Short mmCIF file of C-alpha atoms in Angstrom, two decimals:
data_model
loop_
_atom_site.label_atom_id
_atom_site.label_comp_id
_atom_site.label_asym_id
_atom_site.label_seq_id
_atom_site.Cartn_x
_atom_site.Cartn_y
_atom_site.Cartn_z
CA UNK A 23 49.53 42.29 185.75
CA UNK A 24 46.18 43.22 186.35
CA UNK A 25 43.33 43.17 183.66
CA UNK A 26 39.34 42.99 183.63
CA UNK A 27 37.30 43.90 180.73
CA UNK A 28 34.27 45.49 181.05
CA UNK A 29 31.12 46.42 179.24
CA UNK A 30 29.94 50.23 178.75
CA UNK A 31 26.63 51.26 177.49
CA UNK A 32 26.81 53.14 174.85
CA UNK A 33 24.46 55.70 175.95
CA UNK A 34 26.81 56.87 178.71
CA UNK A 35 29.52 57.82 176.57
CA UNK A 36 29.90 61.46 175.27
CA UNK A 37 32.34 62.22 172.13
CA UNK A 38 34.22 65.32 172.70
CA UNK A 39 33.74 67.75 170.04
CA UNK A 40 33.27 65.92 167.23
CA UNK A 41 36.32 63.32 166.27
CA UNK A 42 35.97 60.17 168.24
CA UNK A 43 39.43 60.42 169.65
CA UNK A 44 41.36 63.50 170.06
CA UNK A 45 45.05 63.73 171.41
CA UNK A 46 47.03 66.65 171.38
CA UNK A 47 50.81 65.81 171.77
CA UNK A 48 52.82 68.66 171.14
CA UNK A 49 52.28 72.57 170.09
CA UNK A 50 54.41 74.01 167.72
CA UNK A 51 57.14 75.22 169.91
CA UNK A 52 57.38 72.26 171.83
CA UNK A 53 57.99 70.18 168.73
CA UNK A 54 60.74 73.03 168.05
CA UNK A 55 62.76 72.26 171.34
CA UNK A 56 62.56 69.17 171.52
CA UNK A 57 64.05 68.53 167.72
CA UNK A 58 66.72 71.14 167.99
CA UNK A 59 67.61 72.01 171.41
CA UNK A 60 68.17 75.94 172.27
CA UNK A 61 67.85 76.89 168.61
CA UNK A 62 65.91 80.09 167.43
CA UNK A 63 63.75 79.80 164.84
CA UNK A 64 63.30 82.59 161.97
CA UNK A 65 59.19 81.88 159.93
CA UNK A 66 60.05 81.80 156.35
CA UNK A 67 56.56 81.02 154.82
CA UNK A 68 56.70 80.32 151.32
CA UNK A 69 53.77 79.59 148.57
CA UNK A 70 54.53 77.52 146.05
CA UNK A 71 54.19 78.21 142.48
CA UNK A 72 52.51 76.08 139.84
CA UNK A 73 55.98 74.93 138.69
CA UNK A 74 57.24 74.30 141.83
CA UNK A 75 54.29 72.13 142.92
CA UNK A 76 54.74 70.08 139.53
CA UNK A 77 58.32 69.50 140.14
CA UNK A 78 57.23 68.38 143.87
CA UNK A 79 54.35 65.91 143.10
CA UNK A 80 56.88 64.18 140.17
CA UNK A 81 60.05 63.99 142.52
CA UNK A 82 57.47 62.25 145.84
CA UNK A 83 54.96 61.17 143.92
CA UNK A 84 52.76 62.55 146.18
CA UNK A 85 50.06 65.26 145.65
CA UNK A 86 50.67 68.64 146.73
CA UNK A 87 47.29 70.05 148.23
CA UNK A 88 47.85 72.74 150.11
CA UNK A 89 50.69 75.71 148.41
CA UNK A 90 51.07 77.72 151.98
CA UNK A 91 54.55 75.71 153.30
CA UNK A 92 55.33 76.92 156.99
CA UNK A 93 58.91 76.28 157.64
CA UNK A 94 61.34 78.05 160.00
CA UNK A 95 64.88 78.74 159.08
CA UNK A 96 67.07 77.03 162.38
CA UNK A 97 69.68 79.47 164.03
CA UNK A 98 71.94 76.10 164.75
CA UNK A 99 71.36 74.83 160.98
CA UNK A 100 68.60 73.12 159.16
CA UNK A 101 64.78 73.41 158.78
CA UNK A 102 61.69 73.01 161.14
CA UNK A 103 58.18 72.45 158.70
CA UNK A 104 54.57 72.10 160.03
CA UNK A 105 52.46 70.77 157.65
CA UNK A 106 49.71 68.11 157.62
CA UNK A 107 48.09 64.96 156.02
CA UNK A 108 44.38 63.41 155.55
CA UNK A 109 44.01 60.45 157.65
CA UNK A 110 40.84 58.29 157.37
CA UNK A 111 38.69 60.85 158.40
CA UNK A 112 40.72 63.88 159.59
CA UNK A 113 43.54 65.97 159.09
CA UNK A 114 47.02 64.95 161.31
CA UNK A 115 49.33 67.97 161.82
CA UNK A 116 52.76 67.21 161.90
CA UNK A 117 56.08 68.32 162.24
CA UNK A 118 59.54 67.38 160.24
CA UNK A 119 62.62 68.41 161.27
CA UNK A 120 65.73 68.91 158.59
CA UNK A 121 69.08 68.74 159.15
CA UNK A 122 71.72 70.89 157.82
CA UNK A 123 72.24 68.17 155.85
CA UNK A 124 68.92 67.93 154.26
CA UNK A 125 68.12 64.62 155.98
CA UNK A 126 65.38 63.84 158.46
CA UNK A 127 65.99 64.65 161.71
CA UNK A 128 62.17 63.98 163.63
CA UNK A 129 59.08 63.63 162.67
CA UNK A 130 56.41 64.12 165.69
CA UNK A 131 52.79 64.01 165.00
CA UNK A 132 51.62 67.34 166.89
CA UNK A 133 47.39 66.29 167.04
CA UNK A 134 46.06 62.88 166.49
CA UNK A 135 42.33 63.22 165.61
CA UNK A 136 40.41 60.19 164.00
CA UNK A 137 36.87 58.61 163.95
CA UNK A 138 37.18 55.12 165.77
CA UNK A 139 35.69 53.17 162.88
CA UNK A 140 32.31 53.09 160.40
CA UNK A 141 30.68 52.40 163.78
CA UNK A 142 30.78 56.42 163.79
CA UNK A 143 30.08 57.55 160.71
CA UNK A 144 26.38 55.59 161.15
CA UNK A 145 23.60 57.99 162.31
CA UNK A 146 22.18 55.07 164.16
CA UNK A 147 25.35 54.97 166.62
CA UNK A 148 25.56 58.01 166.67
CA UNK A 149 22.10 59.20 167.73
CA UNK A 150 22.87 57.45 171.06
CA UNK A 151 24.91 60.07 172.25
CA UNK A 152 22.37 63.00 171.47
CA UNK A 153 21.27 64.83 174.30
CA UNK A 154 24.19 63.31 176.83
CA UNK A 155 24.33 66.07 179.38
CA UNK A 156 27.31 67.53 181.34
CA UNK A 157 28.90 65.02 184.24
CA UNK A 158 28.80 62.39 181.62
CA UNK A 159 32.17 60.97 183.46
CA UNK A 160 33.28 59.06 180.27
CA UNK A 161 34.85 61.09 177.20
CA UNK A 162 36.19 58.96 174.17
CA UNK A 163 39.60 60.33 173.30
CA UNK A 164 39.50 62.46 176.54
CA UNK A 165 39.71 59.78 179.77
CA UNK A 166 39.92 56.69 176.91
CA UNK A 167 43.07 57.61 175.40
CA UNK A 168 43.72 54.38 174.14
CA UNK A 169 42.42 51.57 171.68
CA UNK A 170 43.39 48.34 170.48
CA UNK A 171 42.73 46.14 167.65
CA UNK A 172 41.93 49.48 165.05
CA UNK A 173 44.63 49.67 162.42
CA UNK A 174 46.23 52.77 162.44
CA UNK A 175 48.26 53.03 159.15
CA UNK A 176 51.21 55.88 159.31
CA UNK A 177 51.14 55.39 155.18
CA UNK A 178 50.02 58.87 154.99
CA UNK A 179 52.01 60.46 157.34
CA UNK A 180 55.31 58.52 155.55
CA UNK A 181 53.89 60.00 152.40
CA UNK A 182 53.33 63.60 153.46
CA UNK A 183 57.19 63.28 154.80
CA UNK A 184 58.59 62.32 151.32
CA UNK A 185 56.25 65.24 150.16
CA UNK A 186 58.14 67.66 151.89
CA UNK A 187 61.86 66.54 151.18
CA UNK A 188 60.99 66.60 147.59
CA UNK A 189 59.49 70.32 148.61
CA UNK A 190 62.74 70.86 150.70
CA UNK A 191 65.25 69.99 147.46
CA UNK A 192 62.94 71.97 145.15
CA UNK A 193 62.03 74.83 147.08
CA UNK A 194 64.72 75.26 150.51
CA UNK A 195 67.44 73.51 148.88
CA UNK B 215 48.42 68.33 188.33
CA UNK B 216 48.79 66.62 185.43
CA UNK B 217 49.28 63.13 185.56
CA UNK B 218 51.90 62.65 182.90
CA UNK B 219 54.74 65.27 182.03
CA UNK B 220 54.99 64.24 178.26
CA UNK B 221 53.03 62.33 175.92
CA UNK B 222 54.61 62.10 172.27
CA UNK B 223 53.85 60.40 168.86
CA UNK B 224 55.61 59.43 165.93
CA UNK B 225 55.37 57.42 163.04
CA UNK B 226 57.28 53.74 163.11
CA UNK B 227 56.61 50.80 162.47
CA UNK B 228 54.05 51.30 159.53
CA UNK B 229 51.71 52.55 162.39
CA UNK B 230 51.38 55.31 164.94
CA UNK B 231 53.30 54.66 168.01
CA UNK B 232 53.03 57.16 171.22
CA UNK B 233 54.46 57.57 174.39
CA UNK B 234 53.23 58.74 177.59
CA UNK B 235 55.12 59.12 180.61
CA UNK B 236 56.36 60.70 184.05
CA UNK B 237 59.91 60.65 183.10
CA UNK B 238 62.13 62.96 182.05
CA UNK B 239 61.83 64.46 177.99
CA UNK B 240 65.52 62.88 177.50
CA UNK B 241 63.63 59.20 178.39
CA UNK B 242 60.80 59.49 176.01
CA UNK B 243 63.43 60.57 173.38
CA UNK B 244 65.38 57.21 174.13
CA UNK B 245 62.44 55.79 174.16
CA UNK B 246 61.47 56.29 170.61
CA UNK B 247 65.08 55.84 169.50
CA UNK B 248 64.78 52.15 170.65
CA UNK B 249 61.52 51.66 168.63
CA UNK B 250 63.49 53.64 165.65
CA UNK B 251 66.18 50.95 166.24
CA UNK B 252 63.59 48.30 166.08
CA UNK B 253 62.21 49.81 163.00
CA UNK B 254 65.40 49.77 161.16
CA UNK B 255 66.51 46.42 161.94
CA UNK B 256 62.87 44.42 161.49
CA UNK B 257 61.27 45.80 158.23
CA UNK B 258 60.80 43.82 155.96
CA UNK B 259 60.57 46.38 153.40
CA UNK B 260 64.24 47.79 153.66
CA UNK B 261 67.00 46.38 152.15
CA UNK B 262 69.11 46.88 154.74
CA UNK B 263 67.41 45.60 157.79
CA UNK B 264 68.50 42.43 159.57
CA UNK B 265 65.43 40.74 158.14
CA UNK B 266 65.96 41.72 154.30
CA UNK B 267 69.94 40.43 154.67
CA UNK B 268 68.57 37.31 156.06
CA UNK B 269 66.24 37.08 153.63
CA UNK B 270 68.75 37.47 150.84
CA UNK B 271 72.09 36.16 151.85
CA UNK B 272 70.52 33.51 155.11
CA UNK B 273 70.55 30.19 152.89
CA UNK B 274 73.85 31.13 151.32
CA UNK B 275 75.91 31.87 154.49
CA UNK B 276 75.53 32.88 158.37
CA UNK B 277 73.89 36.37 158.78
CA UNK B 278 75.66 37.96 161.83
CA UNK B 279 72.18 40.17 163.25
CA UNK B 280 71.81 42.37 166.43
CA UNK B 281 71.21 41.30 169.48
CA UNK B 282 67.73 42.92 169.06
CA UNK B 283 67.31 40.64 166.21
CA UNK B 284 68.67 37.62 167.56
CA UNK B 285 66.43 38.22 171.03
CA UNK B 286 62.98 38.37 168.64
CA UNK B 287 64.19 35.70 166.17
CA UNK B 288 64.49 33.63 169.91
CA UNK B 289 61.46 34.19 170.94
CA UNK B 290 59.83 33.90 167.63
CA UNK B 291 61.11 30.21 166.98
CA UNK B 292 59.79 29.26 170.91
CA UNK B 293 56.57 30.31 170.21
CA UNK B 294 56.85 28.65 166.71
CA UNK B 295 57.63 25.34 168.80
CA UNK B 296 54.68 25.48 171.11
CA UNK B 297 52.40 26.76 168.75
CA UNK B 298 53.36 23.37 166.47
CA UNK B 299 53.68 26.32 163.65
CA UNK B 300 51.09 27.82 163.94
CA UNK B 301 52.77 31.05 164.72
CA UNK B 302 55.60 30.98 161.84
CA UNK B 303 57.32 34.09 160.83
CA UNK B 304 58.71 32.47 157.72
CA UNK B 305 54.76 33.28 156.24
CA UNK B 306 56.70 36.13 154.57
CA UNK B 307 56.06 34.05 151.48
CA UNK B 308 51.95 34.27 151.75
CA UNK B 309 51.91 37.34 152.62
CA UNK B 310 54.25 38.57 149.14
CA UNK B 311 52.02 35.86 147.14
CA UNK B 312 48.55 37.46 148.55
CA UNK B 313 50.19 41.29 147.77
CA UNK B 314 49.80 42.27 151.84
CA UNK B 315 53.65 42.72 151.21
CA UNK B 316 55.97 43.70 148.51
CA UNK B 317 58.22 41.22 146.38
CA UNK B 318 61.54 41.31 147.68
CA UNK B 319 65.18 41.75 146.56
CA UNK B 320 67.23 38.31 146.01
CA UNK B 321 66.15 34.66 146.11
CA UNK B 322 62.43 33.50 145.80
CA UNK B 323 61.53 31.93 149.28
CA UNK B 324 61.60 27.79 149.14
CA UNK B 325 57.77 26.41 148.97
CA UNK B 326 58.34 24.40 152.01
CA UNK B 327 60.49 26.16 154.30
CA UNK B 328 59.16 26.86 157.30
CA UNK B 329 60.53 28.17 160.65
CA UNK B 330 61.94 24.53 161.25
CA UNK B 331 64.96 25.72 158.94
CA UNK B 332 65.70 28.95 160.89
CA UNK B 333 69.31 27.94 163.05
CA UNK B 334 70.38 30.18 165.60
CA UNK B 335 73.91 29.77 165.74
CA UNK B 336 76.36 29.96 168.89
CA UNK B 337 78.03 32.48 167.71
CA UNK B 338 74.97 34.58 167.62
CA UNK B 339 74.51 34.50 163.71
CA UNK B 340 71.52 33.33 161.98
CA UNK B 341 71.61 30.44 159.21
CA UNK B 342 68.69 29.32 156.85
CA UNK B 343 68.63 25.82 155.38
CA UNK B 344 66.81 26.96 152.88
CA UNK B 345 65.54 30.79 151.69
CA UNK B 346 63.10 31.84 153.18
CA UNK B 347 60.94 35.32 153.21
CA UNK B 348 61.06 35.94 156.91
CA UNK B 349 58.73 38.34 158.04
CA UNK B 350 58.55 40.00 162.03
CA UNK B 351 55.72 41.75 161.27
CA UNK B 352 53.94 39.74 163.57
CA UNK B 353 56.09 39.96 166.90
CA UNK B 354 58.09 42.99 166.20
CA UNK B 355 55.69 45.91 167.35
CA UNK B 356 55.43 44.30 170.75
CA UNK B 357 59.19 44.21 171.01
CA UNK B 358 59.36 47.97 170.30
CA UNK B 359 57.34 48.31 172.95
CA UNK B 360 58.72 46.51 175.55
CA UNK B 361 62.32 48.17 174.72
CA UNK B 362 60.85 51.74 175.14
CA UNK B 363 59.11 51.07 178.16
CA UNK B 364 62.38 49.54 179.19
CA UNK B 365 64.26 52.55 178.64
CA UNK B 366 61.44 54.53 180.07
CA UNK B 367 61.50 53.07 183.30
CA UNK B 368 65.94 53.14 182.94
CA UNK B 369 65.77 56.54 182.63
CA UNK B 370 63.15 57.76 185.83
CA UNK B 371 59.72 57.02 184.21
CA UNK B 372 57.34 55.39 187.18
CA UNK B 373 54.10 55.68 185.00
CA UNK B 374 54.26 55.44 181.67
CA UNK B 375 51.90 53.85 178.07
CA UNK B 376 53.62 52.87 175.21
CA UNK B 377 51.28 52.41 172.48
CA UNK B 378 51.89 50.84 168.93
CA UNK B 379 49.21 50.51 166.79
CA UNK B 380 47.18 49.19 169.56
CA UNK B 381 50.21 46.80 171.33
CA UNK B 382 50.27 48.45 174.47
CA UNK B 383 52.09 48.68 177.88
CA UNK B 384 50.96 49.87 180.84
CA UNK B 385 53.35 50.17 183.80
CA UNK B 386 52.64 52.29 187.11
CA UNK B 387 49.13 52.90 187.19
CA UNK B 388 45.93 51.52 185.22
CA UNK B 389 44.68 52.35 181.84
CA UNK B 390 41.53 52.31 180.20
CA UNK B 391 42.00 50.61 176.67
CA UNK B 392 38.85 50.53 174.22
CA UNK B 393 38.91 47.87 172.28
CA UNK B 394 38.06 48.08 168.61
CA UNK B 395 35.59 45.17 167.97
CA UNK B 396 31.85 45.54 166.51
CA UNK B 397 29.83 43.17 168.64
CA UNK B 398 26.52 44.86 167.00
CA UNK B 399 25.22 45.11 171.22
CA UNK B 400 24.91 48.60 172.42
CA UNK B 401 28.35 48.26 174.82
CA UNK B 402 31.55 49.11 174.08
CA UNK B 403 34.38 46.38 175.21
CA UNK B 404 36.61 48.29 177.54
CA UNK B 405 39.94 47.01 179.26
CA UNK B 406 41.38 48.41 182.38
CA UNK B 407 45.21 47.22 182.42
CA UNK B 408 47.77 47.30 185.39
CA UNK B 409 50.87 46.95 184.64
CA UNK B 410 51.09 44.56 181.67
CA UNK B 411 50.98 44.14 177.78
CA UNK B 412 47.94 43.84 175.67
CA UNK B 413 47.67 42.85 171.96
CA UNK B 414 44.59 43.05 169.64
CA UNK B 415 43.66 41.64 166.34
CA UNK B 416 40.08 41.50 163.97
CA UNK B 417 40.95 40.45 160.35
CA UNK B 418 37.56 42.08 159.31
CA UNK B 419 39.17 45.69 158.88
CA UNK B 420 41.44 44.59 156.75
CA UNK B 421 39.34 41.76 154.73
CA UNK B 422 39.48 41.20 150.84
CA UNK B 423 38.87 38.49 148.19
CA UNK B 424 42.51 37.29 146.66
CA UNK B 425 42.92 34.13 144.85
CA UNK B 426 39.20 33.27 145.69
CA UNK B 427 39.95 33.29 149.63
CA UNK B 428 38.83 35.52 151.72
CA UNK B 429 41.97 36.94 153.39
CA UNK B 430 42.96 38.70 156.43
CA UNK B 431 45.95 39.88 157.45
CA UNK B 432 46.54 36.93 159.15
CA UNK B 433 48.04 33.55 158.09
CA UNK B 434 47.49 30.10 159.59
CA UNK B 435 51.30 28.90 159.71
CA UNK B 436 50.66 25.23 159.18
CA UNK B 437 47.76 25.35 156.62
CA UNK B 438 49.46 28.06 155.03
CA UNK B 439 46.18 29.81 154.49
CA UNK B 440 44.40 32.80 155.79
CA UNK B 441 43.38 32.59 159.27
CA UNK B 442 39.59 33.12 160.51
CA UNK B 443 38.84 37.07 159.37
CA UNK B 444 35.55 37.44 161.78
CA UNK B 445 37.44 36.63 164.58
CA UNK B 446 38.37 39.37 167.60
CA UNK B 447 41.42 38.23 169.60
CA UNK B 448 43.09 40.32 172.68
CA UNK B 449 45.96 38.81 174.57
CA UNK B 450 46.75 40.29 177.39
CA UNK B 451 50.63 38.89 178.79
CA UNK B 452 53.39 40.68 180.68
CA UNK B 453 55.83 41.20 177.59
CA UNK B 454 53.81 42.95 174.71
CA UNK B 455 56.10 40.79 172.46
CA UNK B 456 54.41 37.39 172.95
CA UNK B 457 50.72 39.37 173.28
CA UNK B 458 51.49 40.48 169.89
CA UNK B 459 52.73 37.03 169.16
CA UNK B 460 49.72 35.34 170.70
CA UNK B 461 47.25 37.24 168.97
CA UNK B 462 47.96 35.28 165.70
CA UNK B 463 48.45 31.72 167.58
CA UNK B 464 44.13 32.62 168.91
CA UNK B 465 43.19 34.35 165.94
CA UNK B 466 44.11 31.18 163.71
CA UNK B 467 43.06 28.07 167.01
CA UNK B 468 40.26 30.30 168.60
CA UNK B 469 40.12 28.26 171.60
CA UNK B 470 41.93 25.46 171.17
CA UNK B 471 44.87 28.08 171.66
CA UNK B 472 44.48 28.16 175.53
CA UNK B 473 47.19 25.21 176.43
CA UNK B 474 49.67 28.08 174.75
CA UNK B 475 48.73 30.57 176.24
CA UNK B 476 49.05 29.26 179.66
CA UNK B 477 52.56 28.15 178.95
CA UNK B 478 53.42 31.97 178.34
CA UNK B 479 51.62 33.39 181.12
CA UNK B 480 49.03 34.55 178.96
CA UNK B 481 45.08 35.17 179.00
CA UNK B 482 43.10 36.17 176.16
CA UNK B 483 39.38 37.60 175.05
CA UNK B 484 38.00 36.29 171.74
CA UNK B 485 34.84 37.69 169.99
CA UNK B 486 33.29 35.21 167.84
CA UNK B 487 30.40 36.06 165.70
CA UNK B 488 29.09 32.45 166.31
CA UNK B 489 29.85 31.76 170.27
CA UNK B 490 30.60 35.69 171.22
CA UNK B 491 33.22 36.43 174.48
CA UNK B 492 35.07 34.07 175.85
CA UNK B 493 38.32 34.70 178.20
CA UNK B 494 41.13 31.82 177.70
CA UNK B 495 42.80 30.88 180.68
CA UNK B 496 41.39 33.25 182.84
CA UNK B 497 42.27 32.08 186.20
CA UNK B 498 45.56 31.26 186.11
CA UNK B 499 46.71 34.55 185.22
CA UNK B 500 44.57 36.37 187.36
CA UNK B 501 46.45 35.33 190.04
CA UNK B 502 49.54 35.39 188.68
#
């Protein structure tokens, strides 16, 4: 093991485009092969009506914000649904996988965007990256992929997942 | 080229957890079914898990656990020993009486039970002398993570990050890890890790009045209370499972906490509004 920590001025870090930390894991189609193998995937958008949504936020206990679902029917059985939640600051697309079953298969987060703490919401901090030019070498959530000691909470990614069974027995079901 | 062939996330462990790695898709797959496995066995909140039938059935008779179990409840109880208790996992107890963790199922937990009634038997089960609330919460990220990267590096993986909530492990190549601590100076703390585990905790992020103490998410295991909240502690150790572990032993002994360390092979950083940086038992690991 190897370890030294360092100190970087502020000033010499850019944020790319906007969020402080930006990862994209998978696109759609990825998240499609890797949860079922070789299937084919039909689109079978639905909007949900007023009643349905009601039936939805009693059964999760969850709010329903958005009434577009995108879901694809599975050729080998079962359901593939992109949807997405509010973290602190952003939204996280993600992707749940049914089973012919009806039970979870996968969930894989898709994009992970988030602000690194209040530290970024202050125009004070912030102002220290205006006018940062181009071969700034250091990117946060580009080249610094990683951080420690933040608390990432999954609560609302758990939450948007019961969302969408309840949405799956009311609506797919 | 890229550098990495697949980088993945998923939610376990009440936090974000992602992979990155050279290895084939199957690994990282494997990968996050050990963490799943983890998961299942260590909550706290399932009734279920290893910990919840310990929790509920431990005092009355000997709970037969996984090996998984069994290996963290191990290592748990050593690092109980050398911390003198100040890492205890039986602080399931605070944590249910300060609301950082629902009431569970079964039994209330004794008032004085402490790790020191936790008996690993021969036989591999696991016998309380008294009930307790046991909670892993504190040790069982890191374990995920050293499983997965186990697997990972099983299954082809030469260079590969496994990232929980901020426990990470590096193997195959060196990482740049930002640590989330505000100093108030216009820096920003960055790690560069080779091959080995780092853990990180602040209580600040998490801070709120209960009971008329101000609490953390943190608990001192011998004065039973909340540990320091304006403390920032990152261990940095080989296993991710005692940096996570460590991080409570510094966060609650600051730097009194160094003789541990060093029996675990361990260095840390700690941020302290009052003194600022200082690295515990630098030098020994540095040439380790």
């Amino acid at each position: 093991m190897k370890a030294r920590l360092i100190f970087i001025p502020l000033a010499g870090i850019a944020i790319a485009g906007g969020p402080a930390y930006a990862t994209v894991y998978l696109s759609v189609e990825q998240a499609q092969q890797i949860m079922f193998p070789g299937a084919s995937f039909t689109p079978d958008n639905r909007t949900l009506t007023e009643d349905q949504v009601k039936a939805i936020e009693k059964m999760s206990g969850v709010p329903v914000r958005n009434k577009q679902l995108k879901v694809w029917r599975v050729s080998t059985g079962g359901w593939f649904i992109v949807d997405e939640v509010v973290g602190k600051h952003e939204y996280i697309p993600f992707a749940l996988g049914i089973d012919a079953q009806g039970k979870v298969k996968d969930v894989e987060i898709l994009e992970y965007r988030e602000a690194y703490g209040d530290q970024i919401r202050n125009p004070e901090w912030r102002k220290q990256f205006v006018g940062q030019g181009p071969g700034t070498k250091l990117q946060l959530g580009k080249n610094i992929r990683n951080i420690s000691g933040a608390t990432l909470s999954s609560r609302h990614i758990t939450d948007g997942v019961e969302r969408l069974l309840a949405t799956y027995a009311v609506v797919l079901h | 080229m890229p550098l990495f062939s697949t980088e993945r996330a998923q939610p376990w462990l009440g936090t974000i957890v992602s992979i990155r790695s050279d290895g084939p898709r199957d690994a990282t797959s494997a990968a996050f079914e050990e963490i799943a496995l983890v998961h299942r066995l260590m909550s706290f909140h399932d009734p279920a898990s290893d910990v919840s039938r310990l929790n509920r059935e431990g005092h009355v008779r000997p709970v037969t656990v996984h090996p998984y179990t069994r290996e963290v409840l191990d290592w748990a109880l050593r690092i109980a020993a050398a911390s003198g208790g100040c890492f205890d996992i039986s602080i399931g107890r605070e944590l249910v009486e300060w609301g950082l963790l629902p009431h569970p199922e079964g039994p209330g937990a004794e008032p004085d039970g402490t790790w020191r009634d936790i008996e690993l038997q021969a036989d591999g089960s696991v016998f309380l002398h008294c009930p307790l609330w046991i909670d892993l919460g504190g040790i069982a990220k890191g374990y995920a993570v050293d499983r997965a990267m186990g697997r990972l590096l099983a299954q082809g993986a030469e260079r590969a990050v496994v990232n929980a909530g901020g426990d990470i492990r590096v193997h195959g190549l060196t990482e740049p890890i930002r640590l989330s601590v505000e100093t108030g100076a216009d820096t920003m703390p960055m790690l560069e890790l080779t091959n080995g585990s780092v853990a990180s905790s602040s209580g600040h992020l998490q801070r709120r009045e209960i009971q008329g103490m101000t609490c953390g998410p943190h608990v001192h295991g011998i004065r039973r209370k909340p540990a320091p909240t304006d403390r920032f502690v990152c261990v940095l150790a080989g296993k991710c499972m005692v940096a996570d572990a460590l991080t409570k032993v510094v966060m609650a002994e600051g730097n009194k906490a160094a003789g541990i360390l060093d029996e675990f092979g361990a260095s840390a950083y700690v941020h302290d509004p009052a003194e600022g940086w200082n690295h515990l038992n630098c030098i020994k690991v540095a040439n380790a």
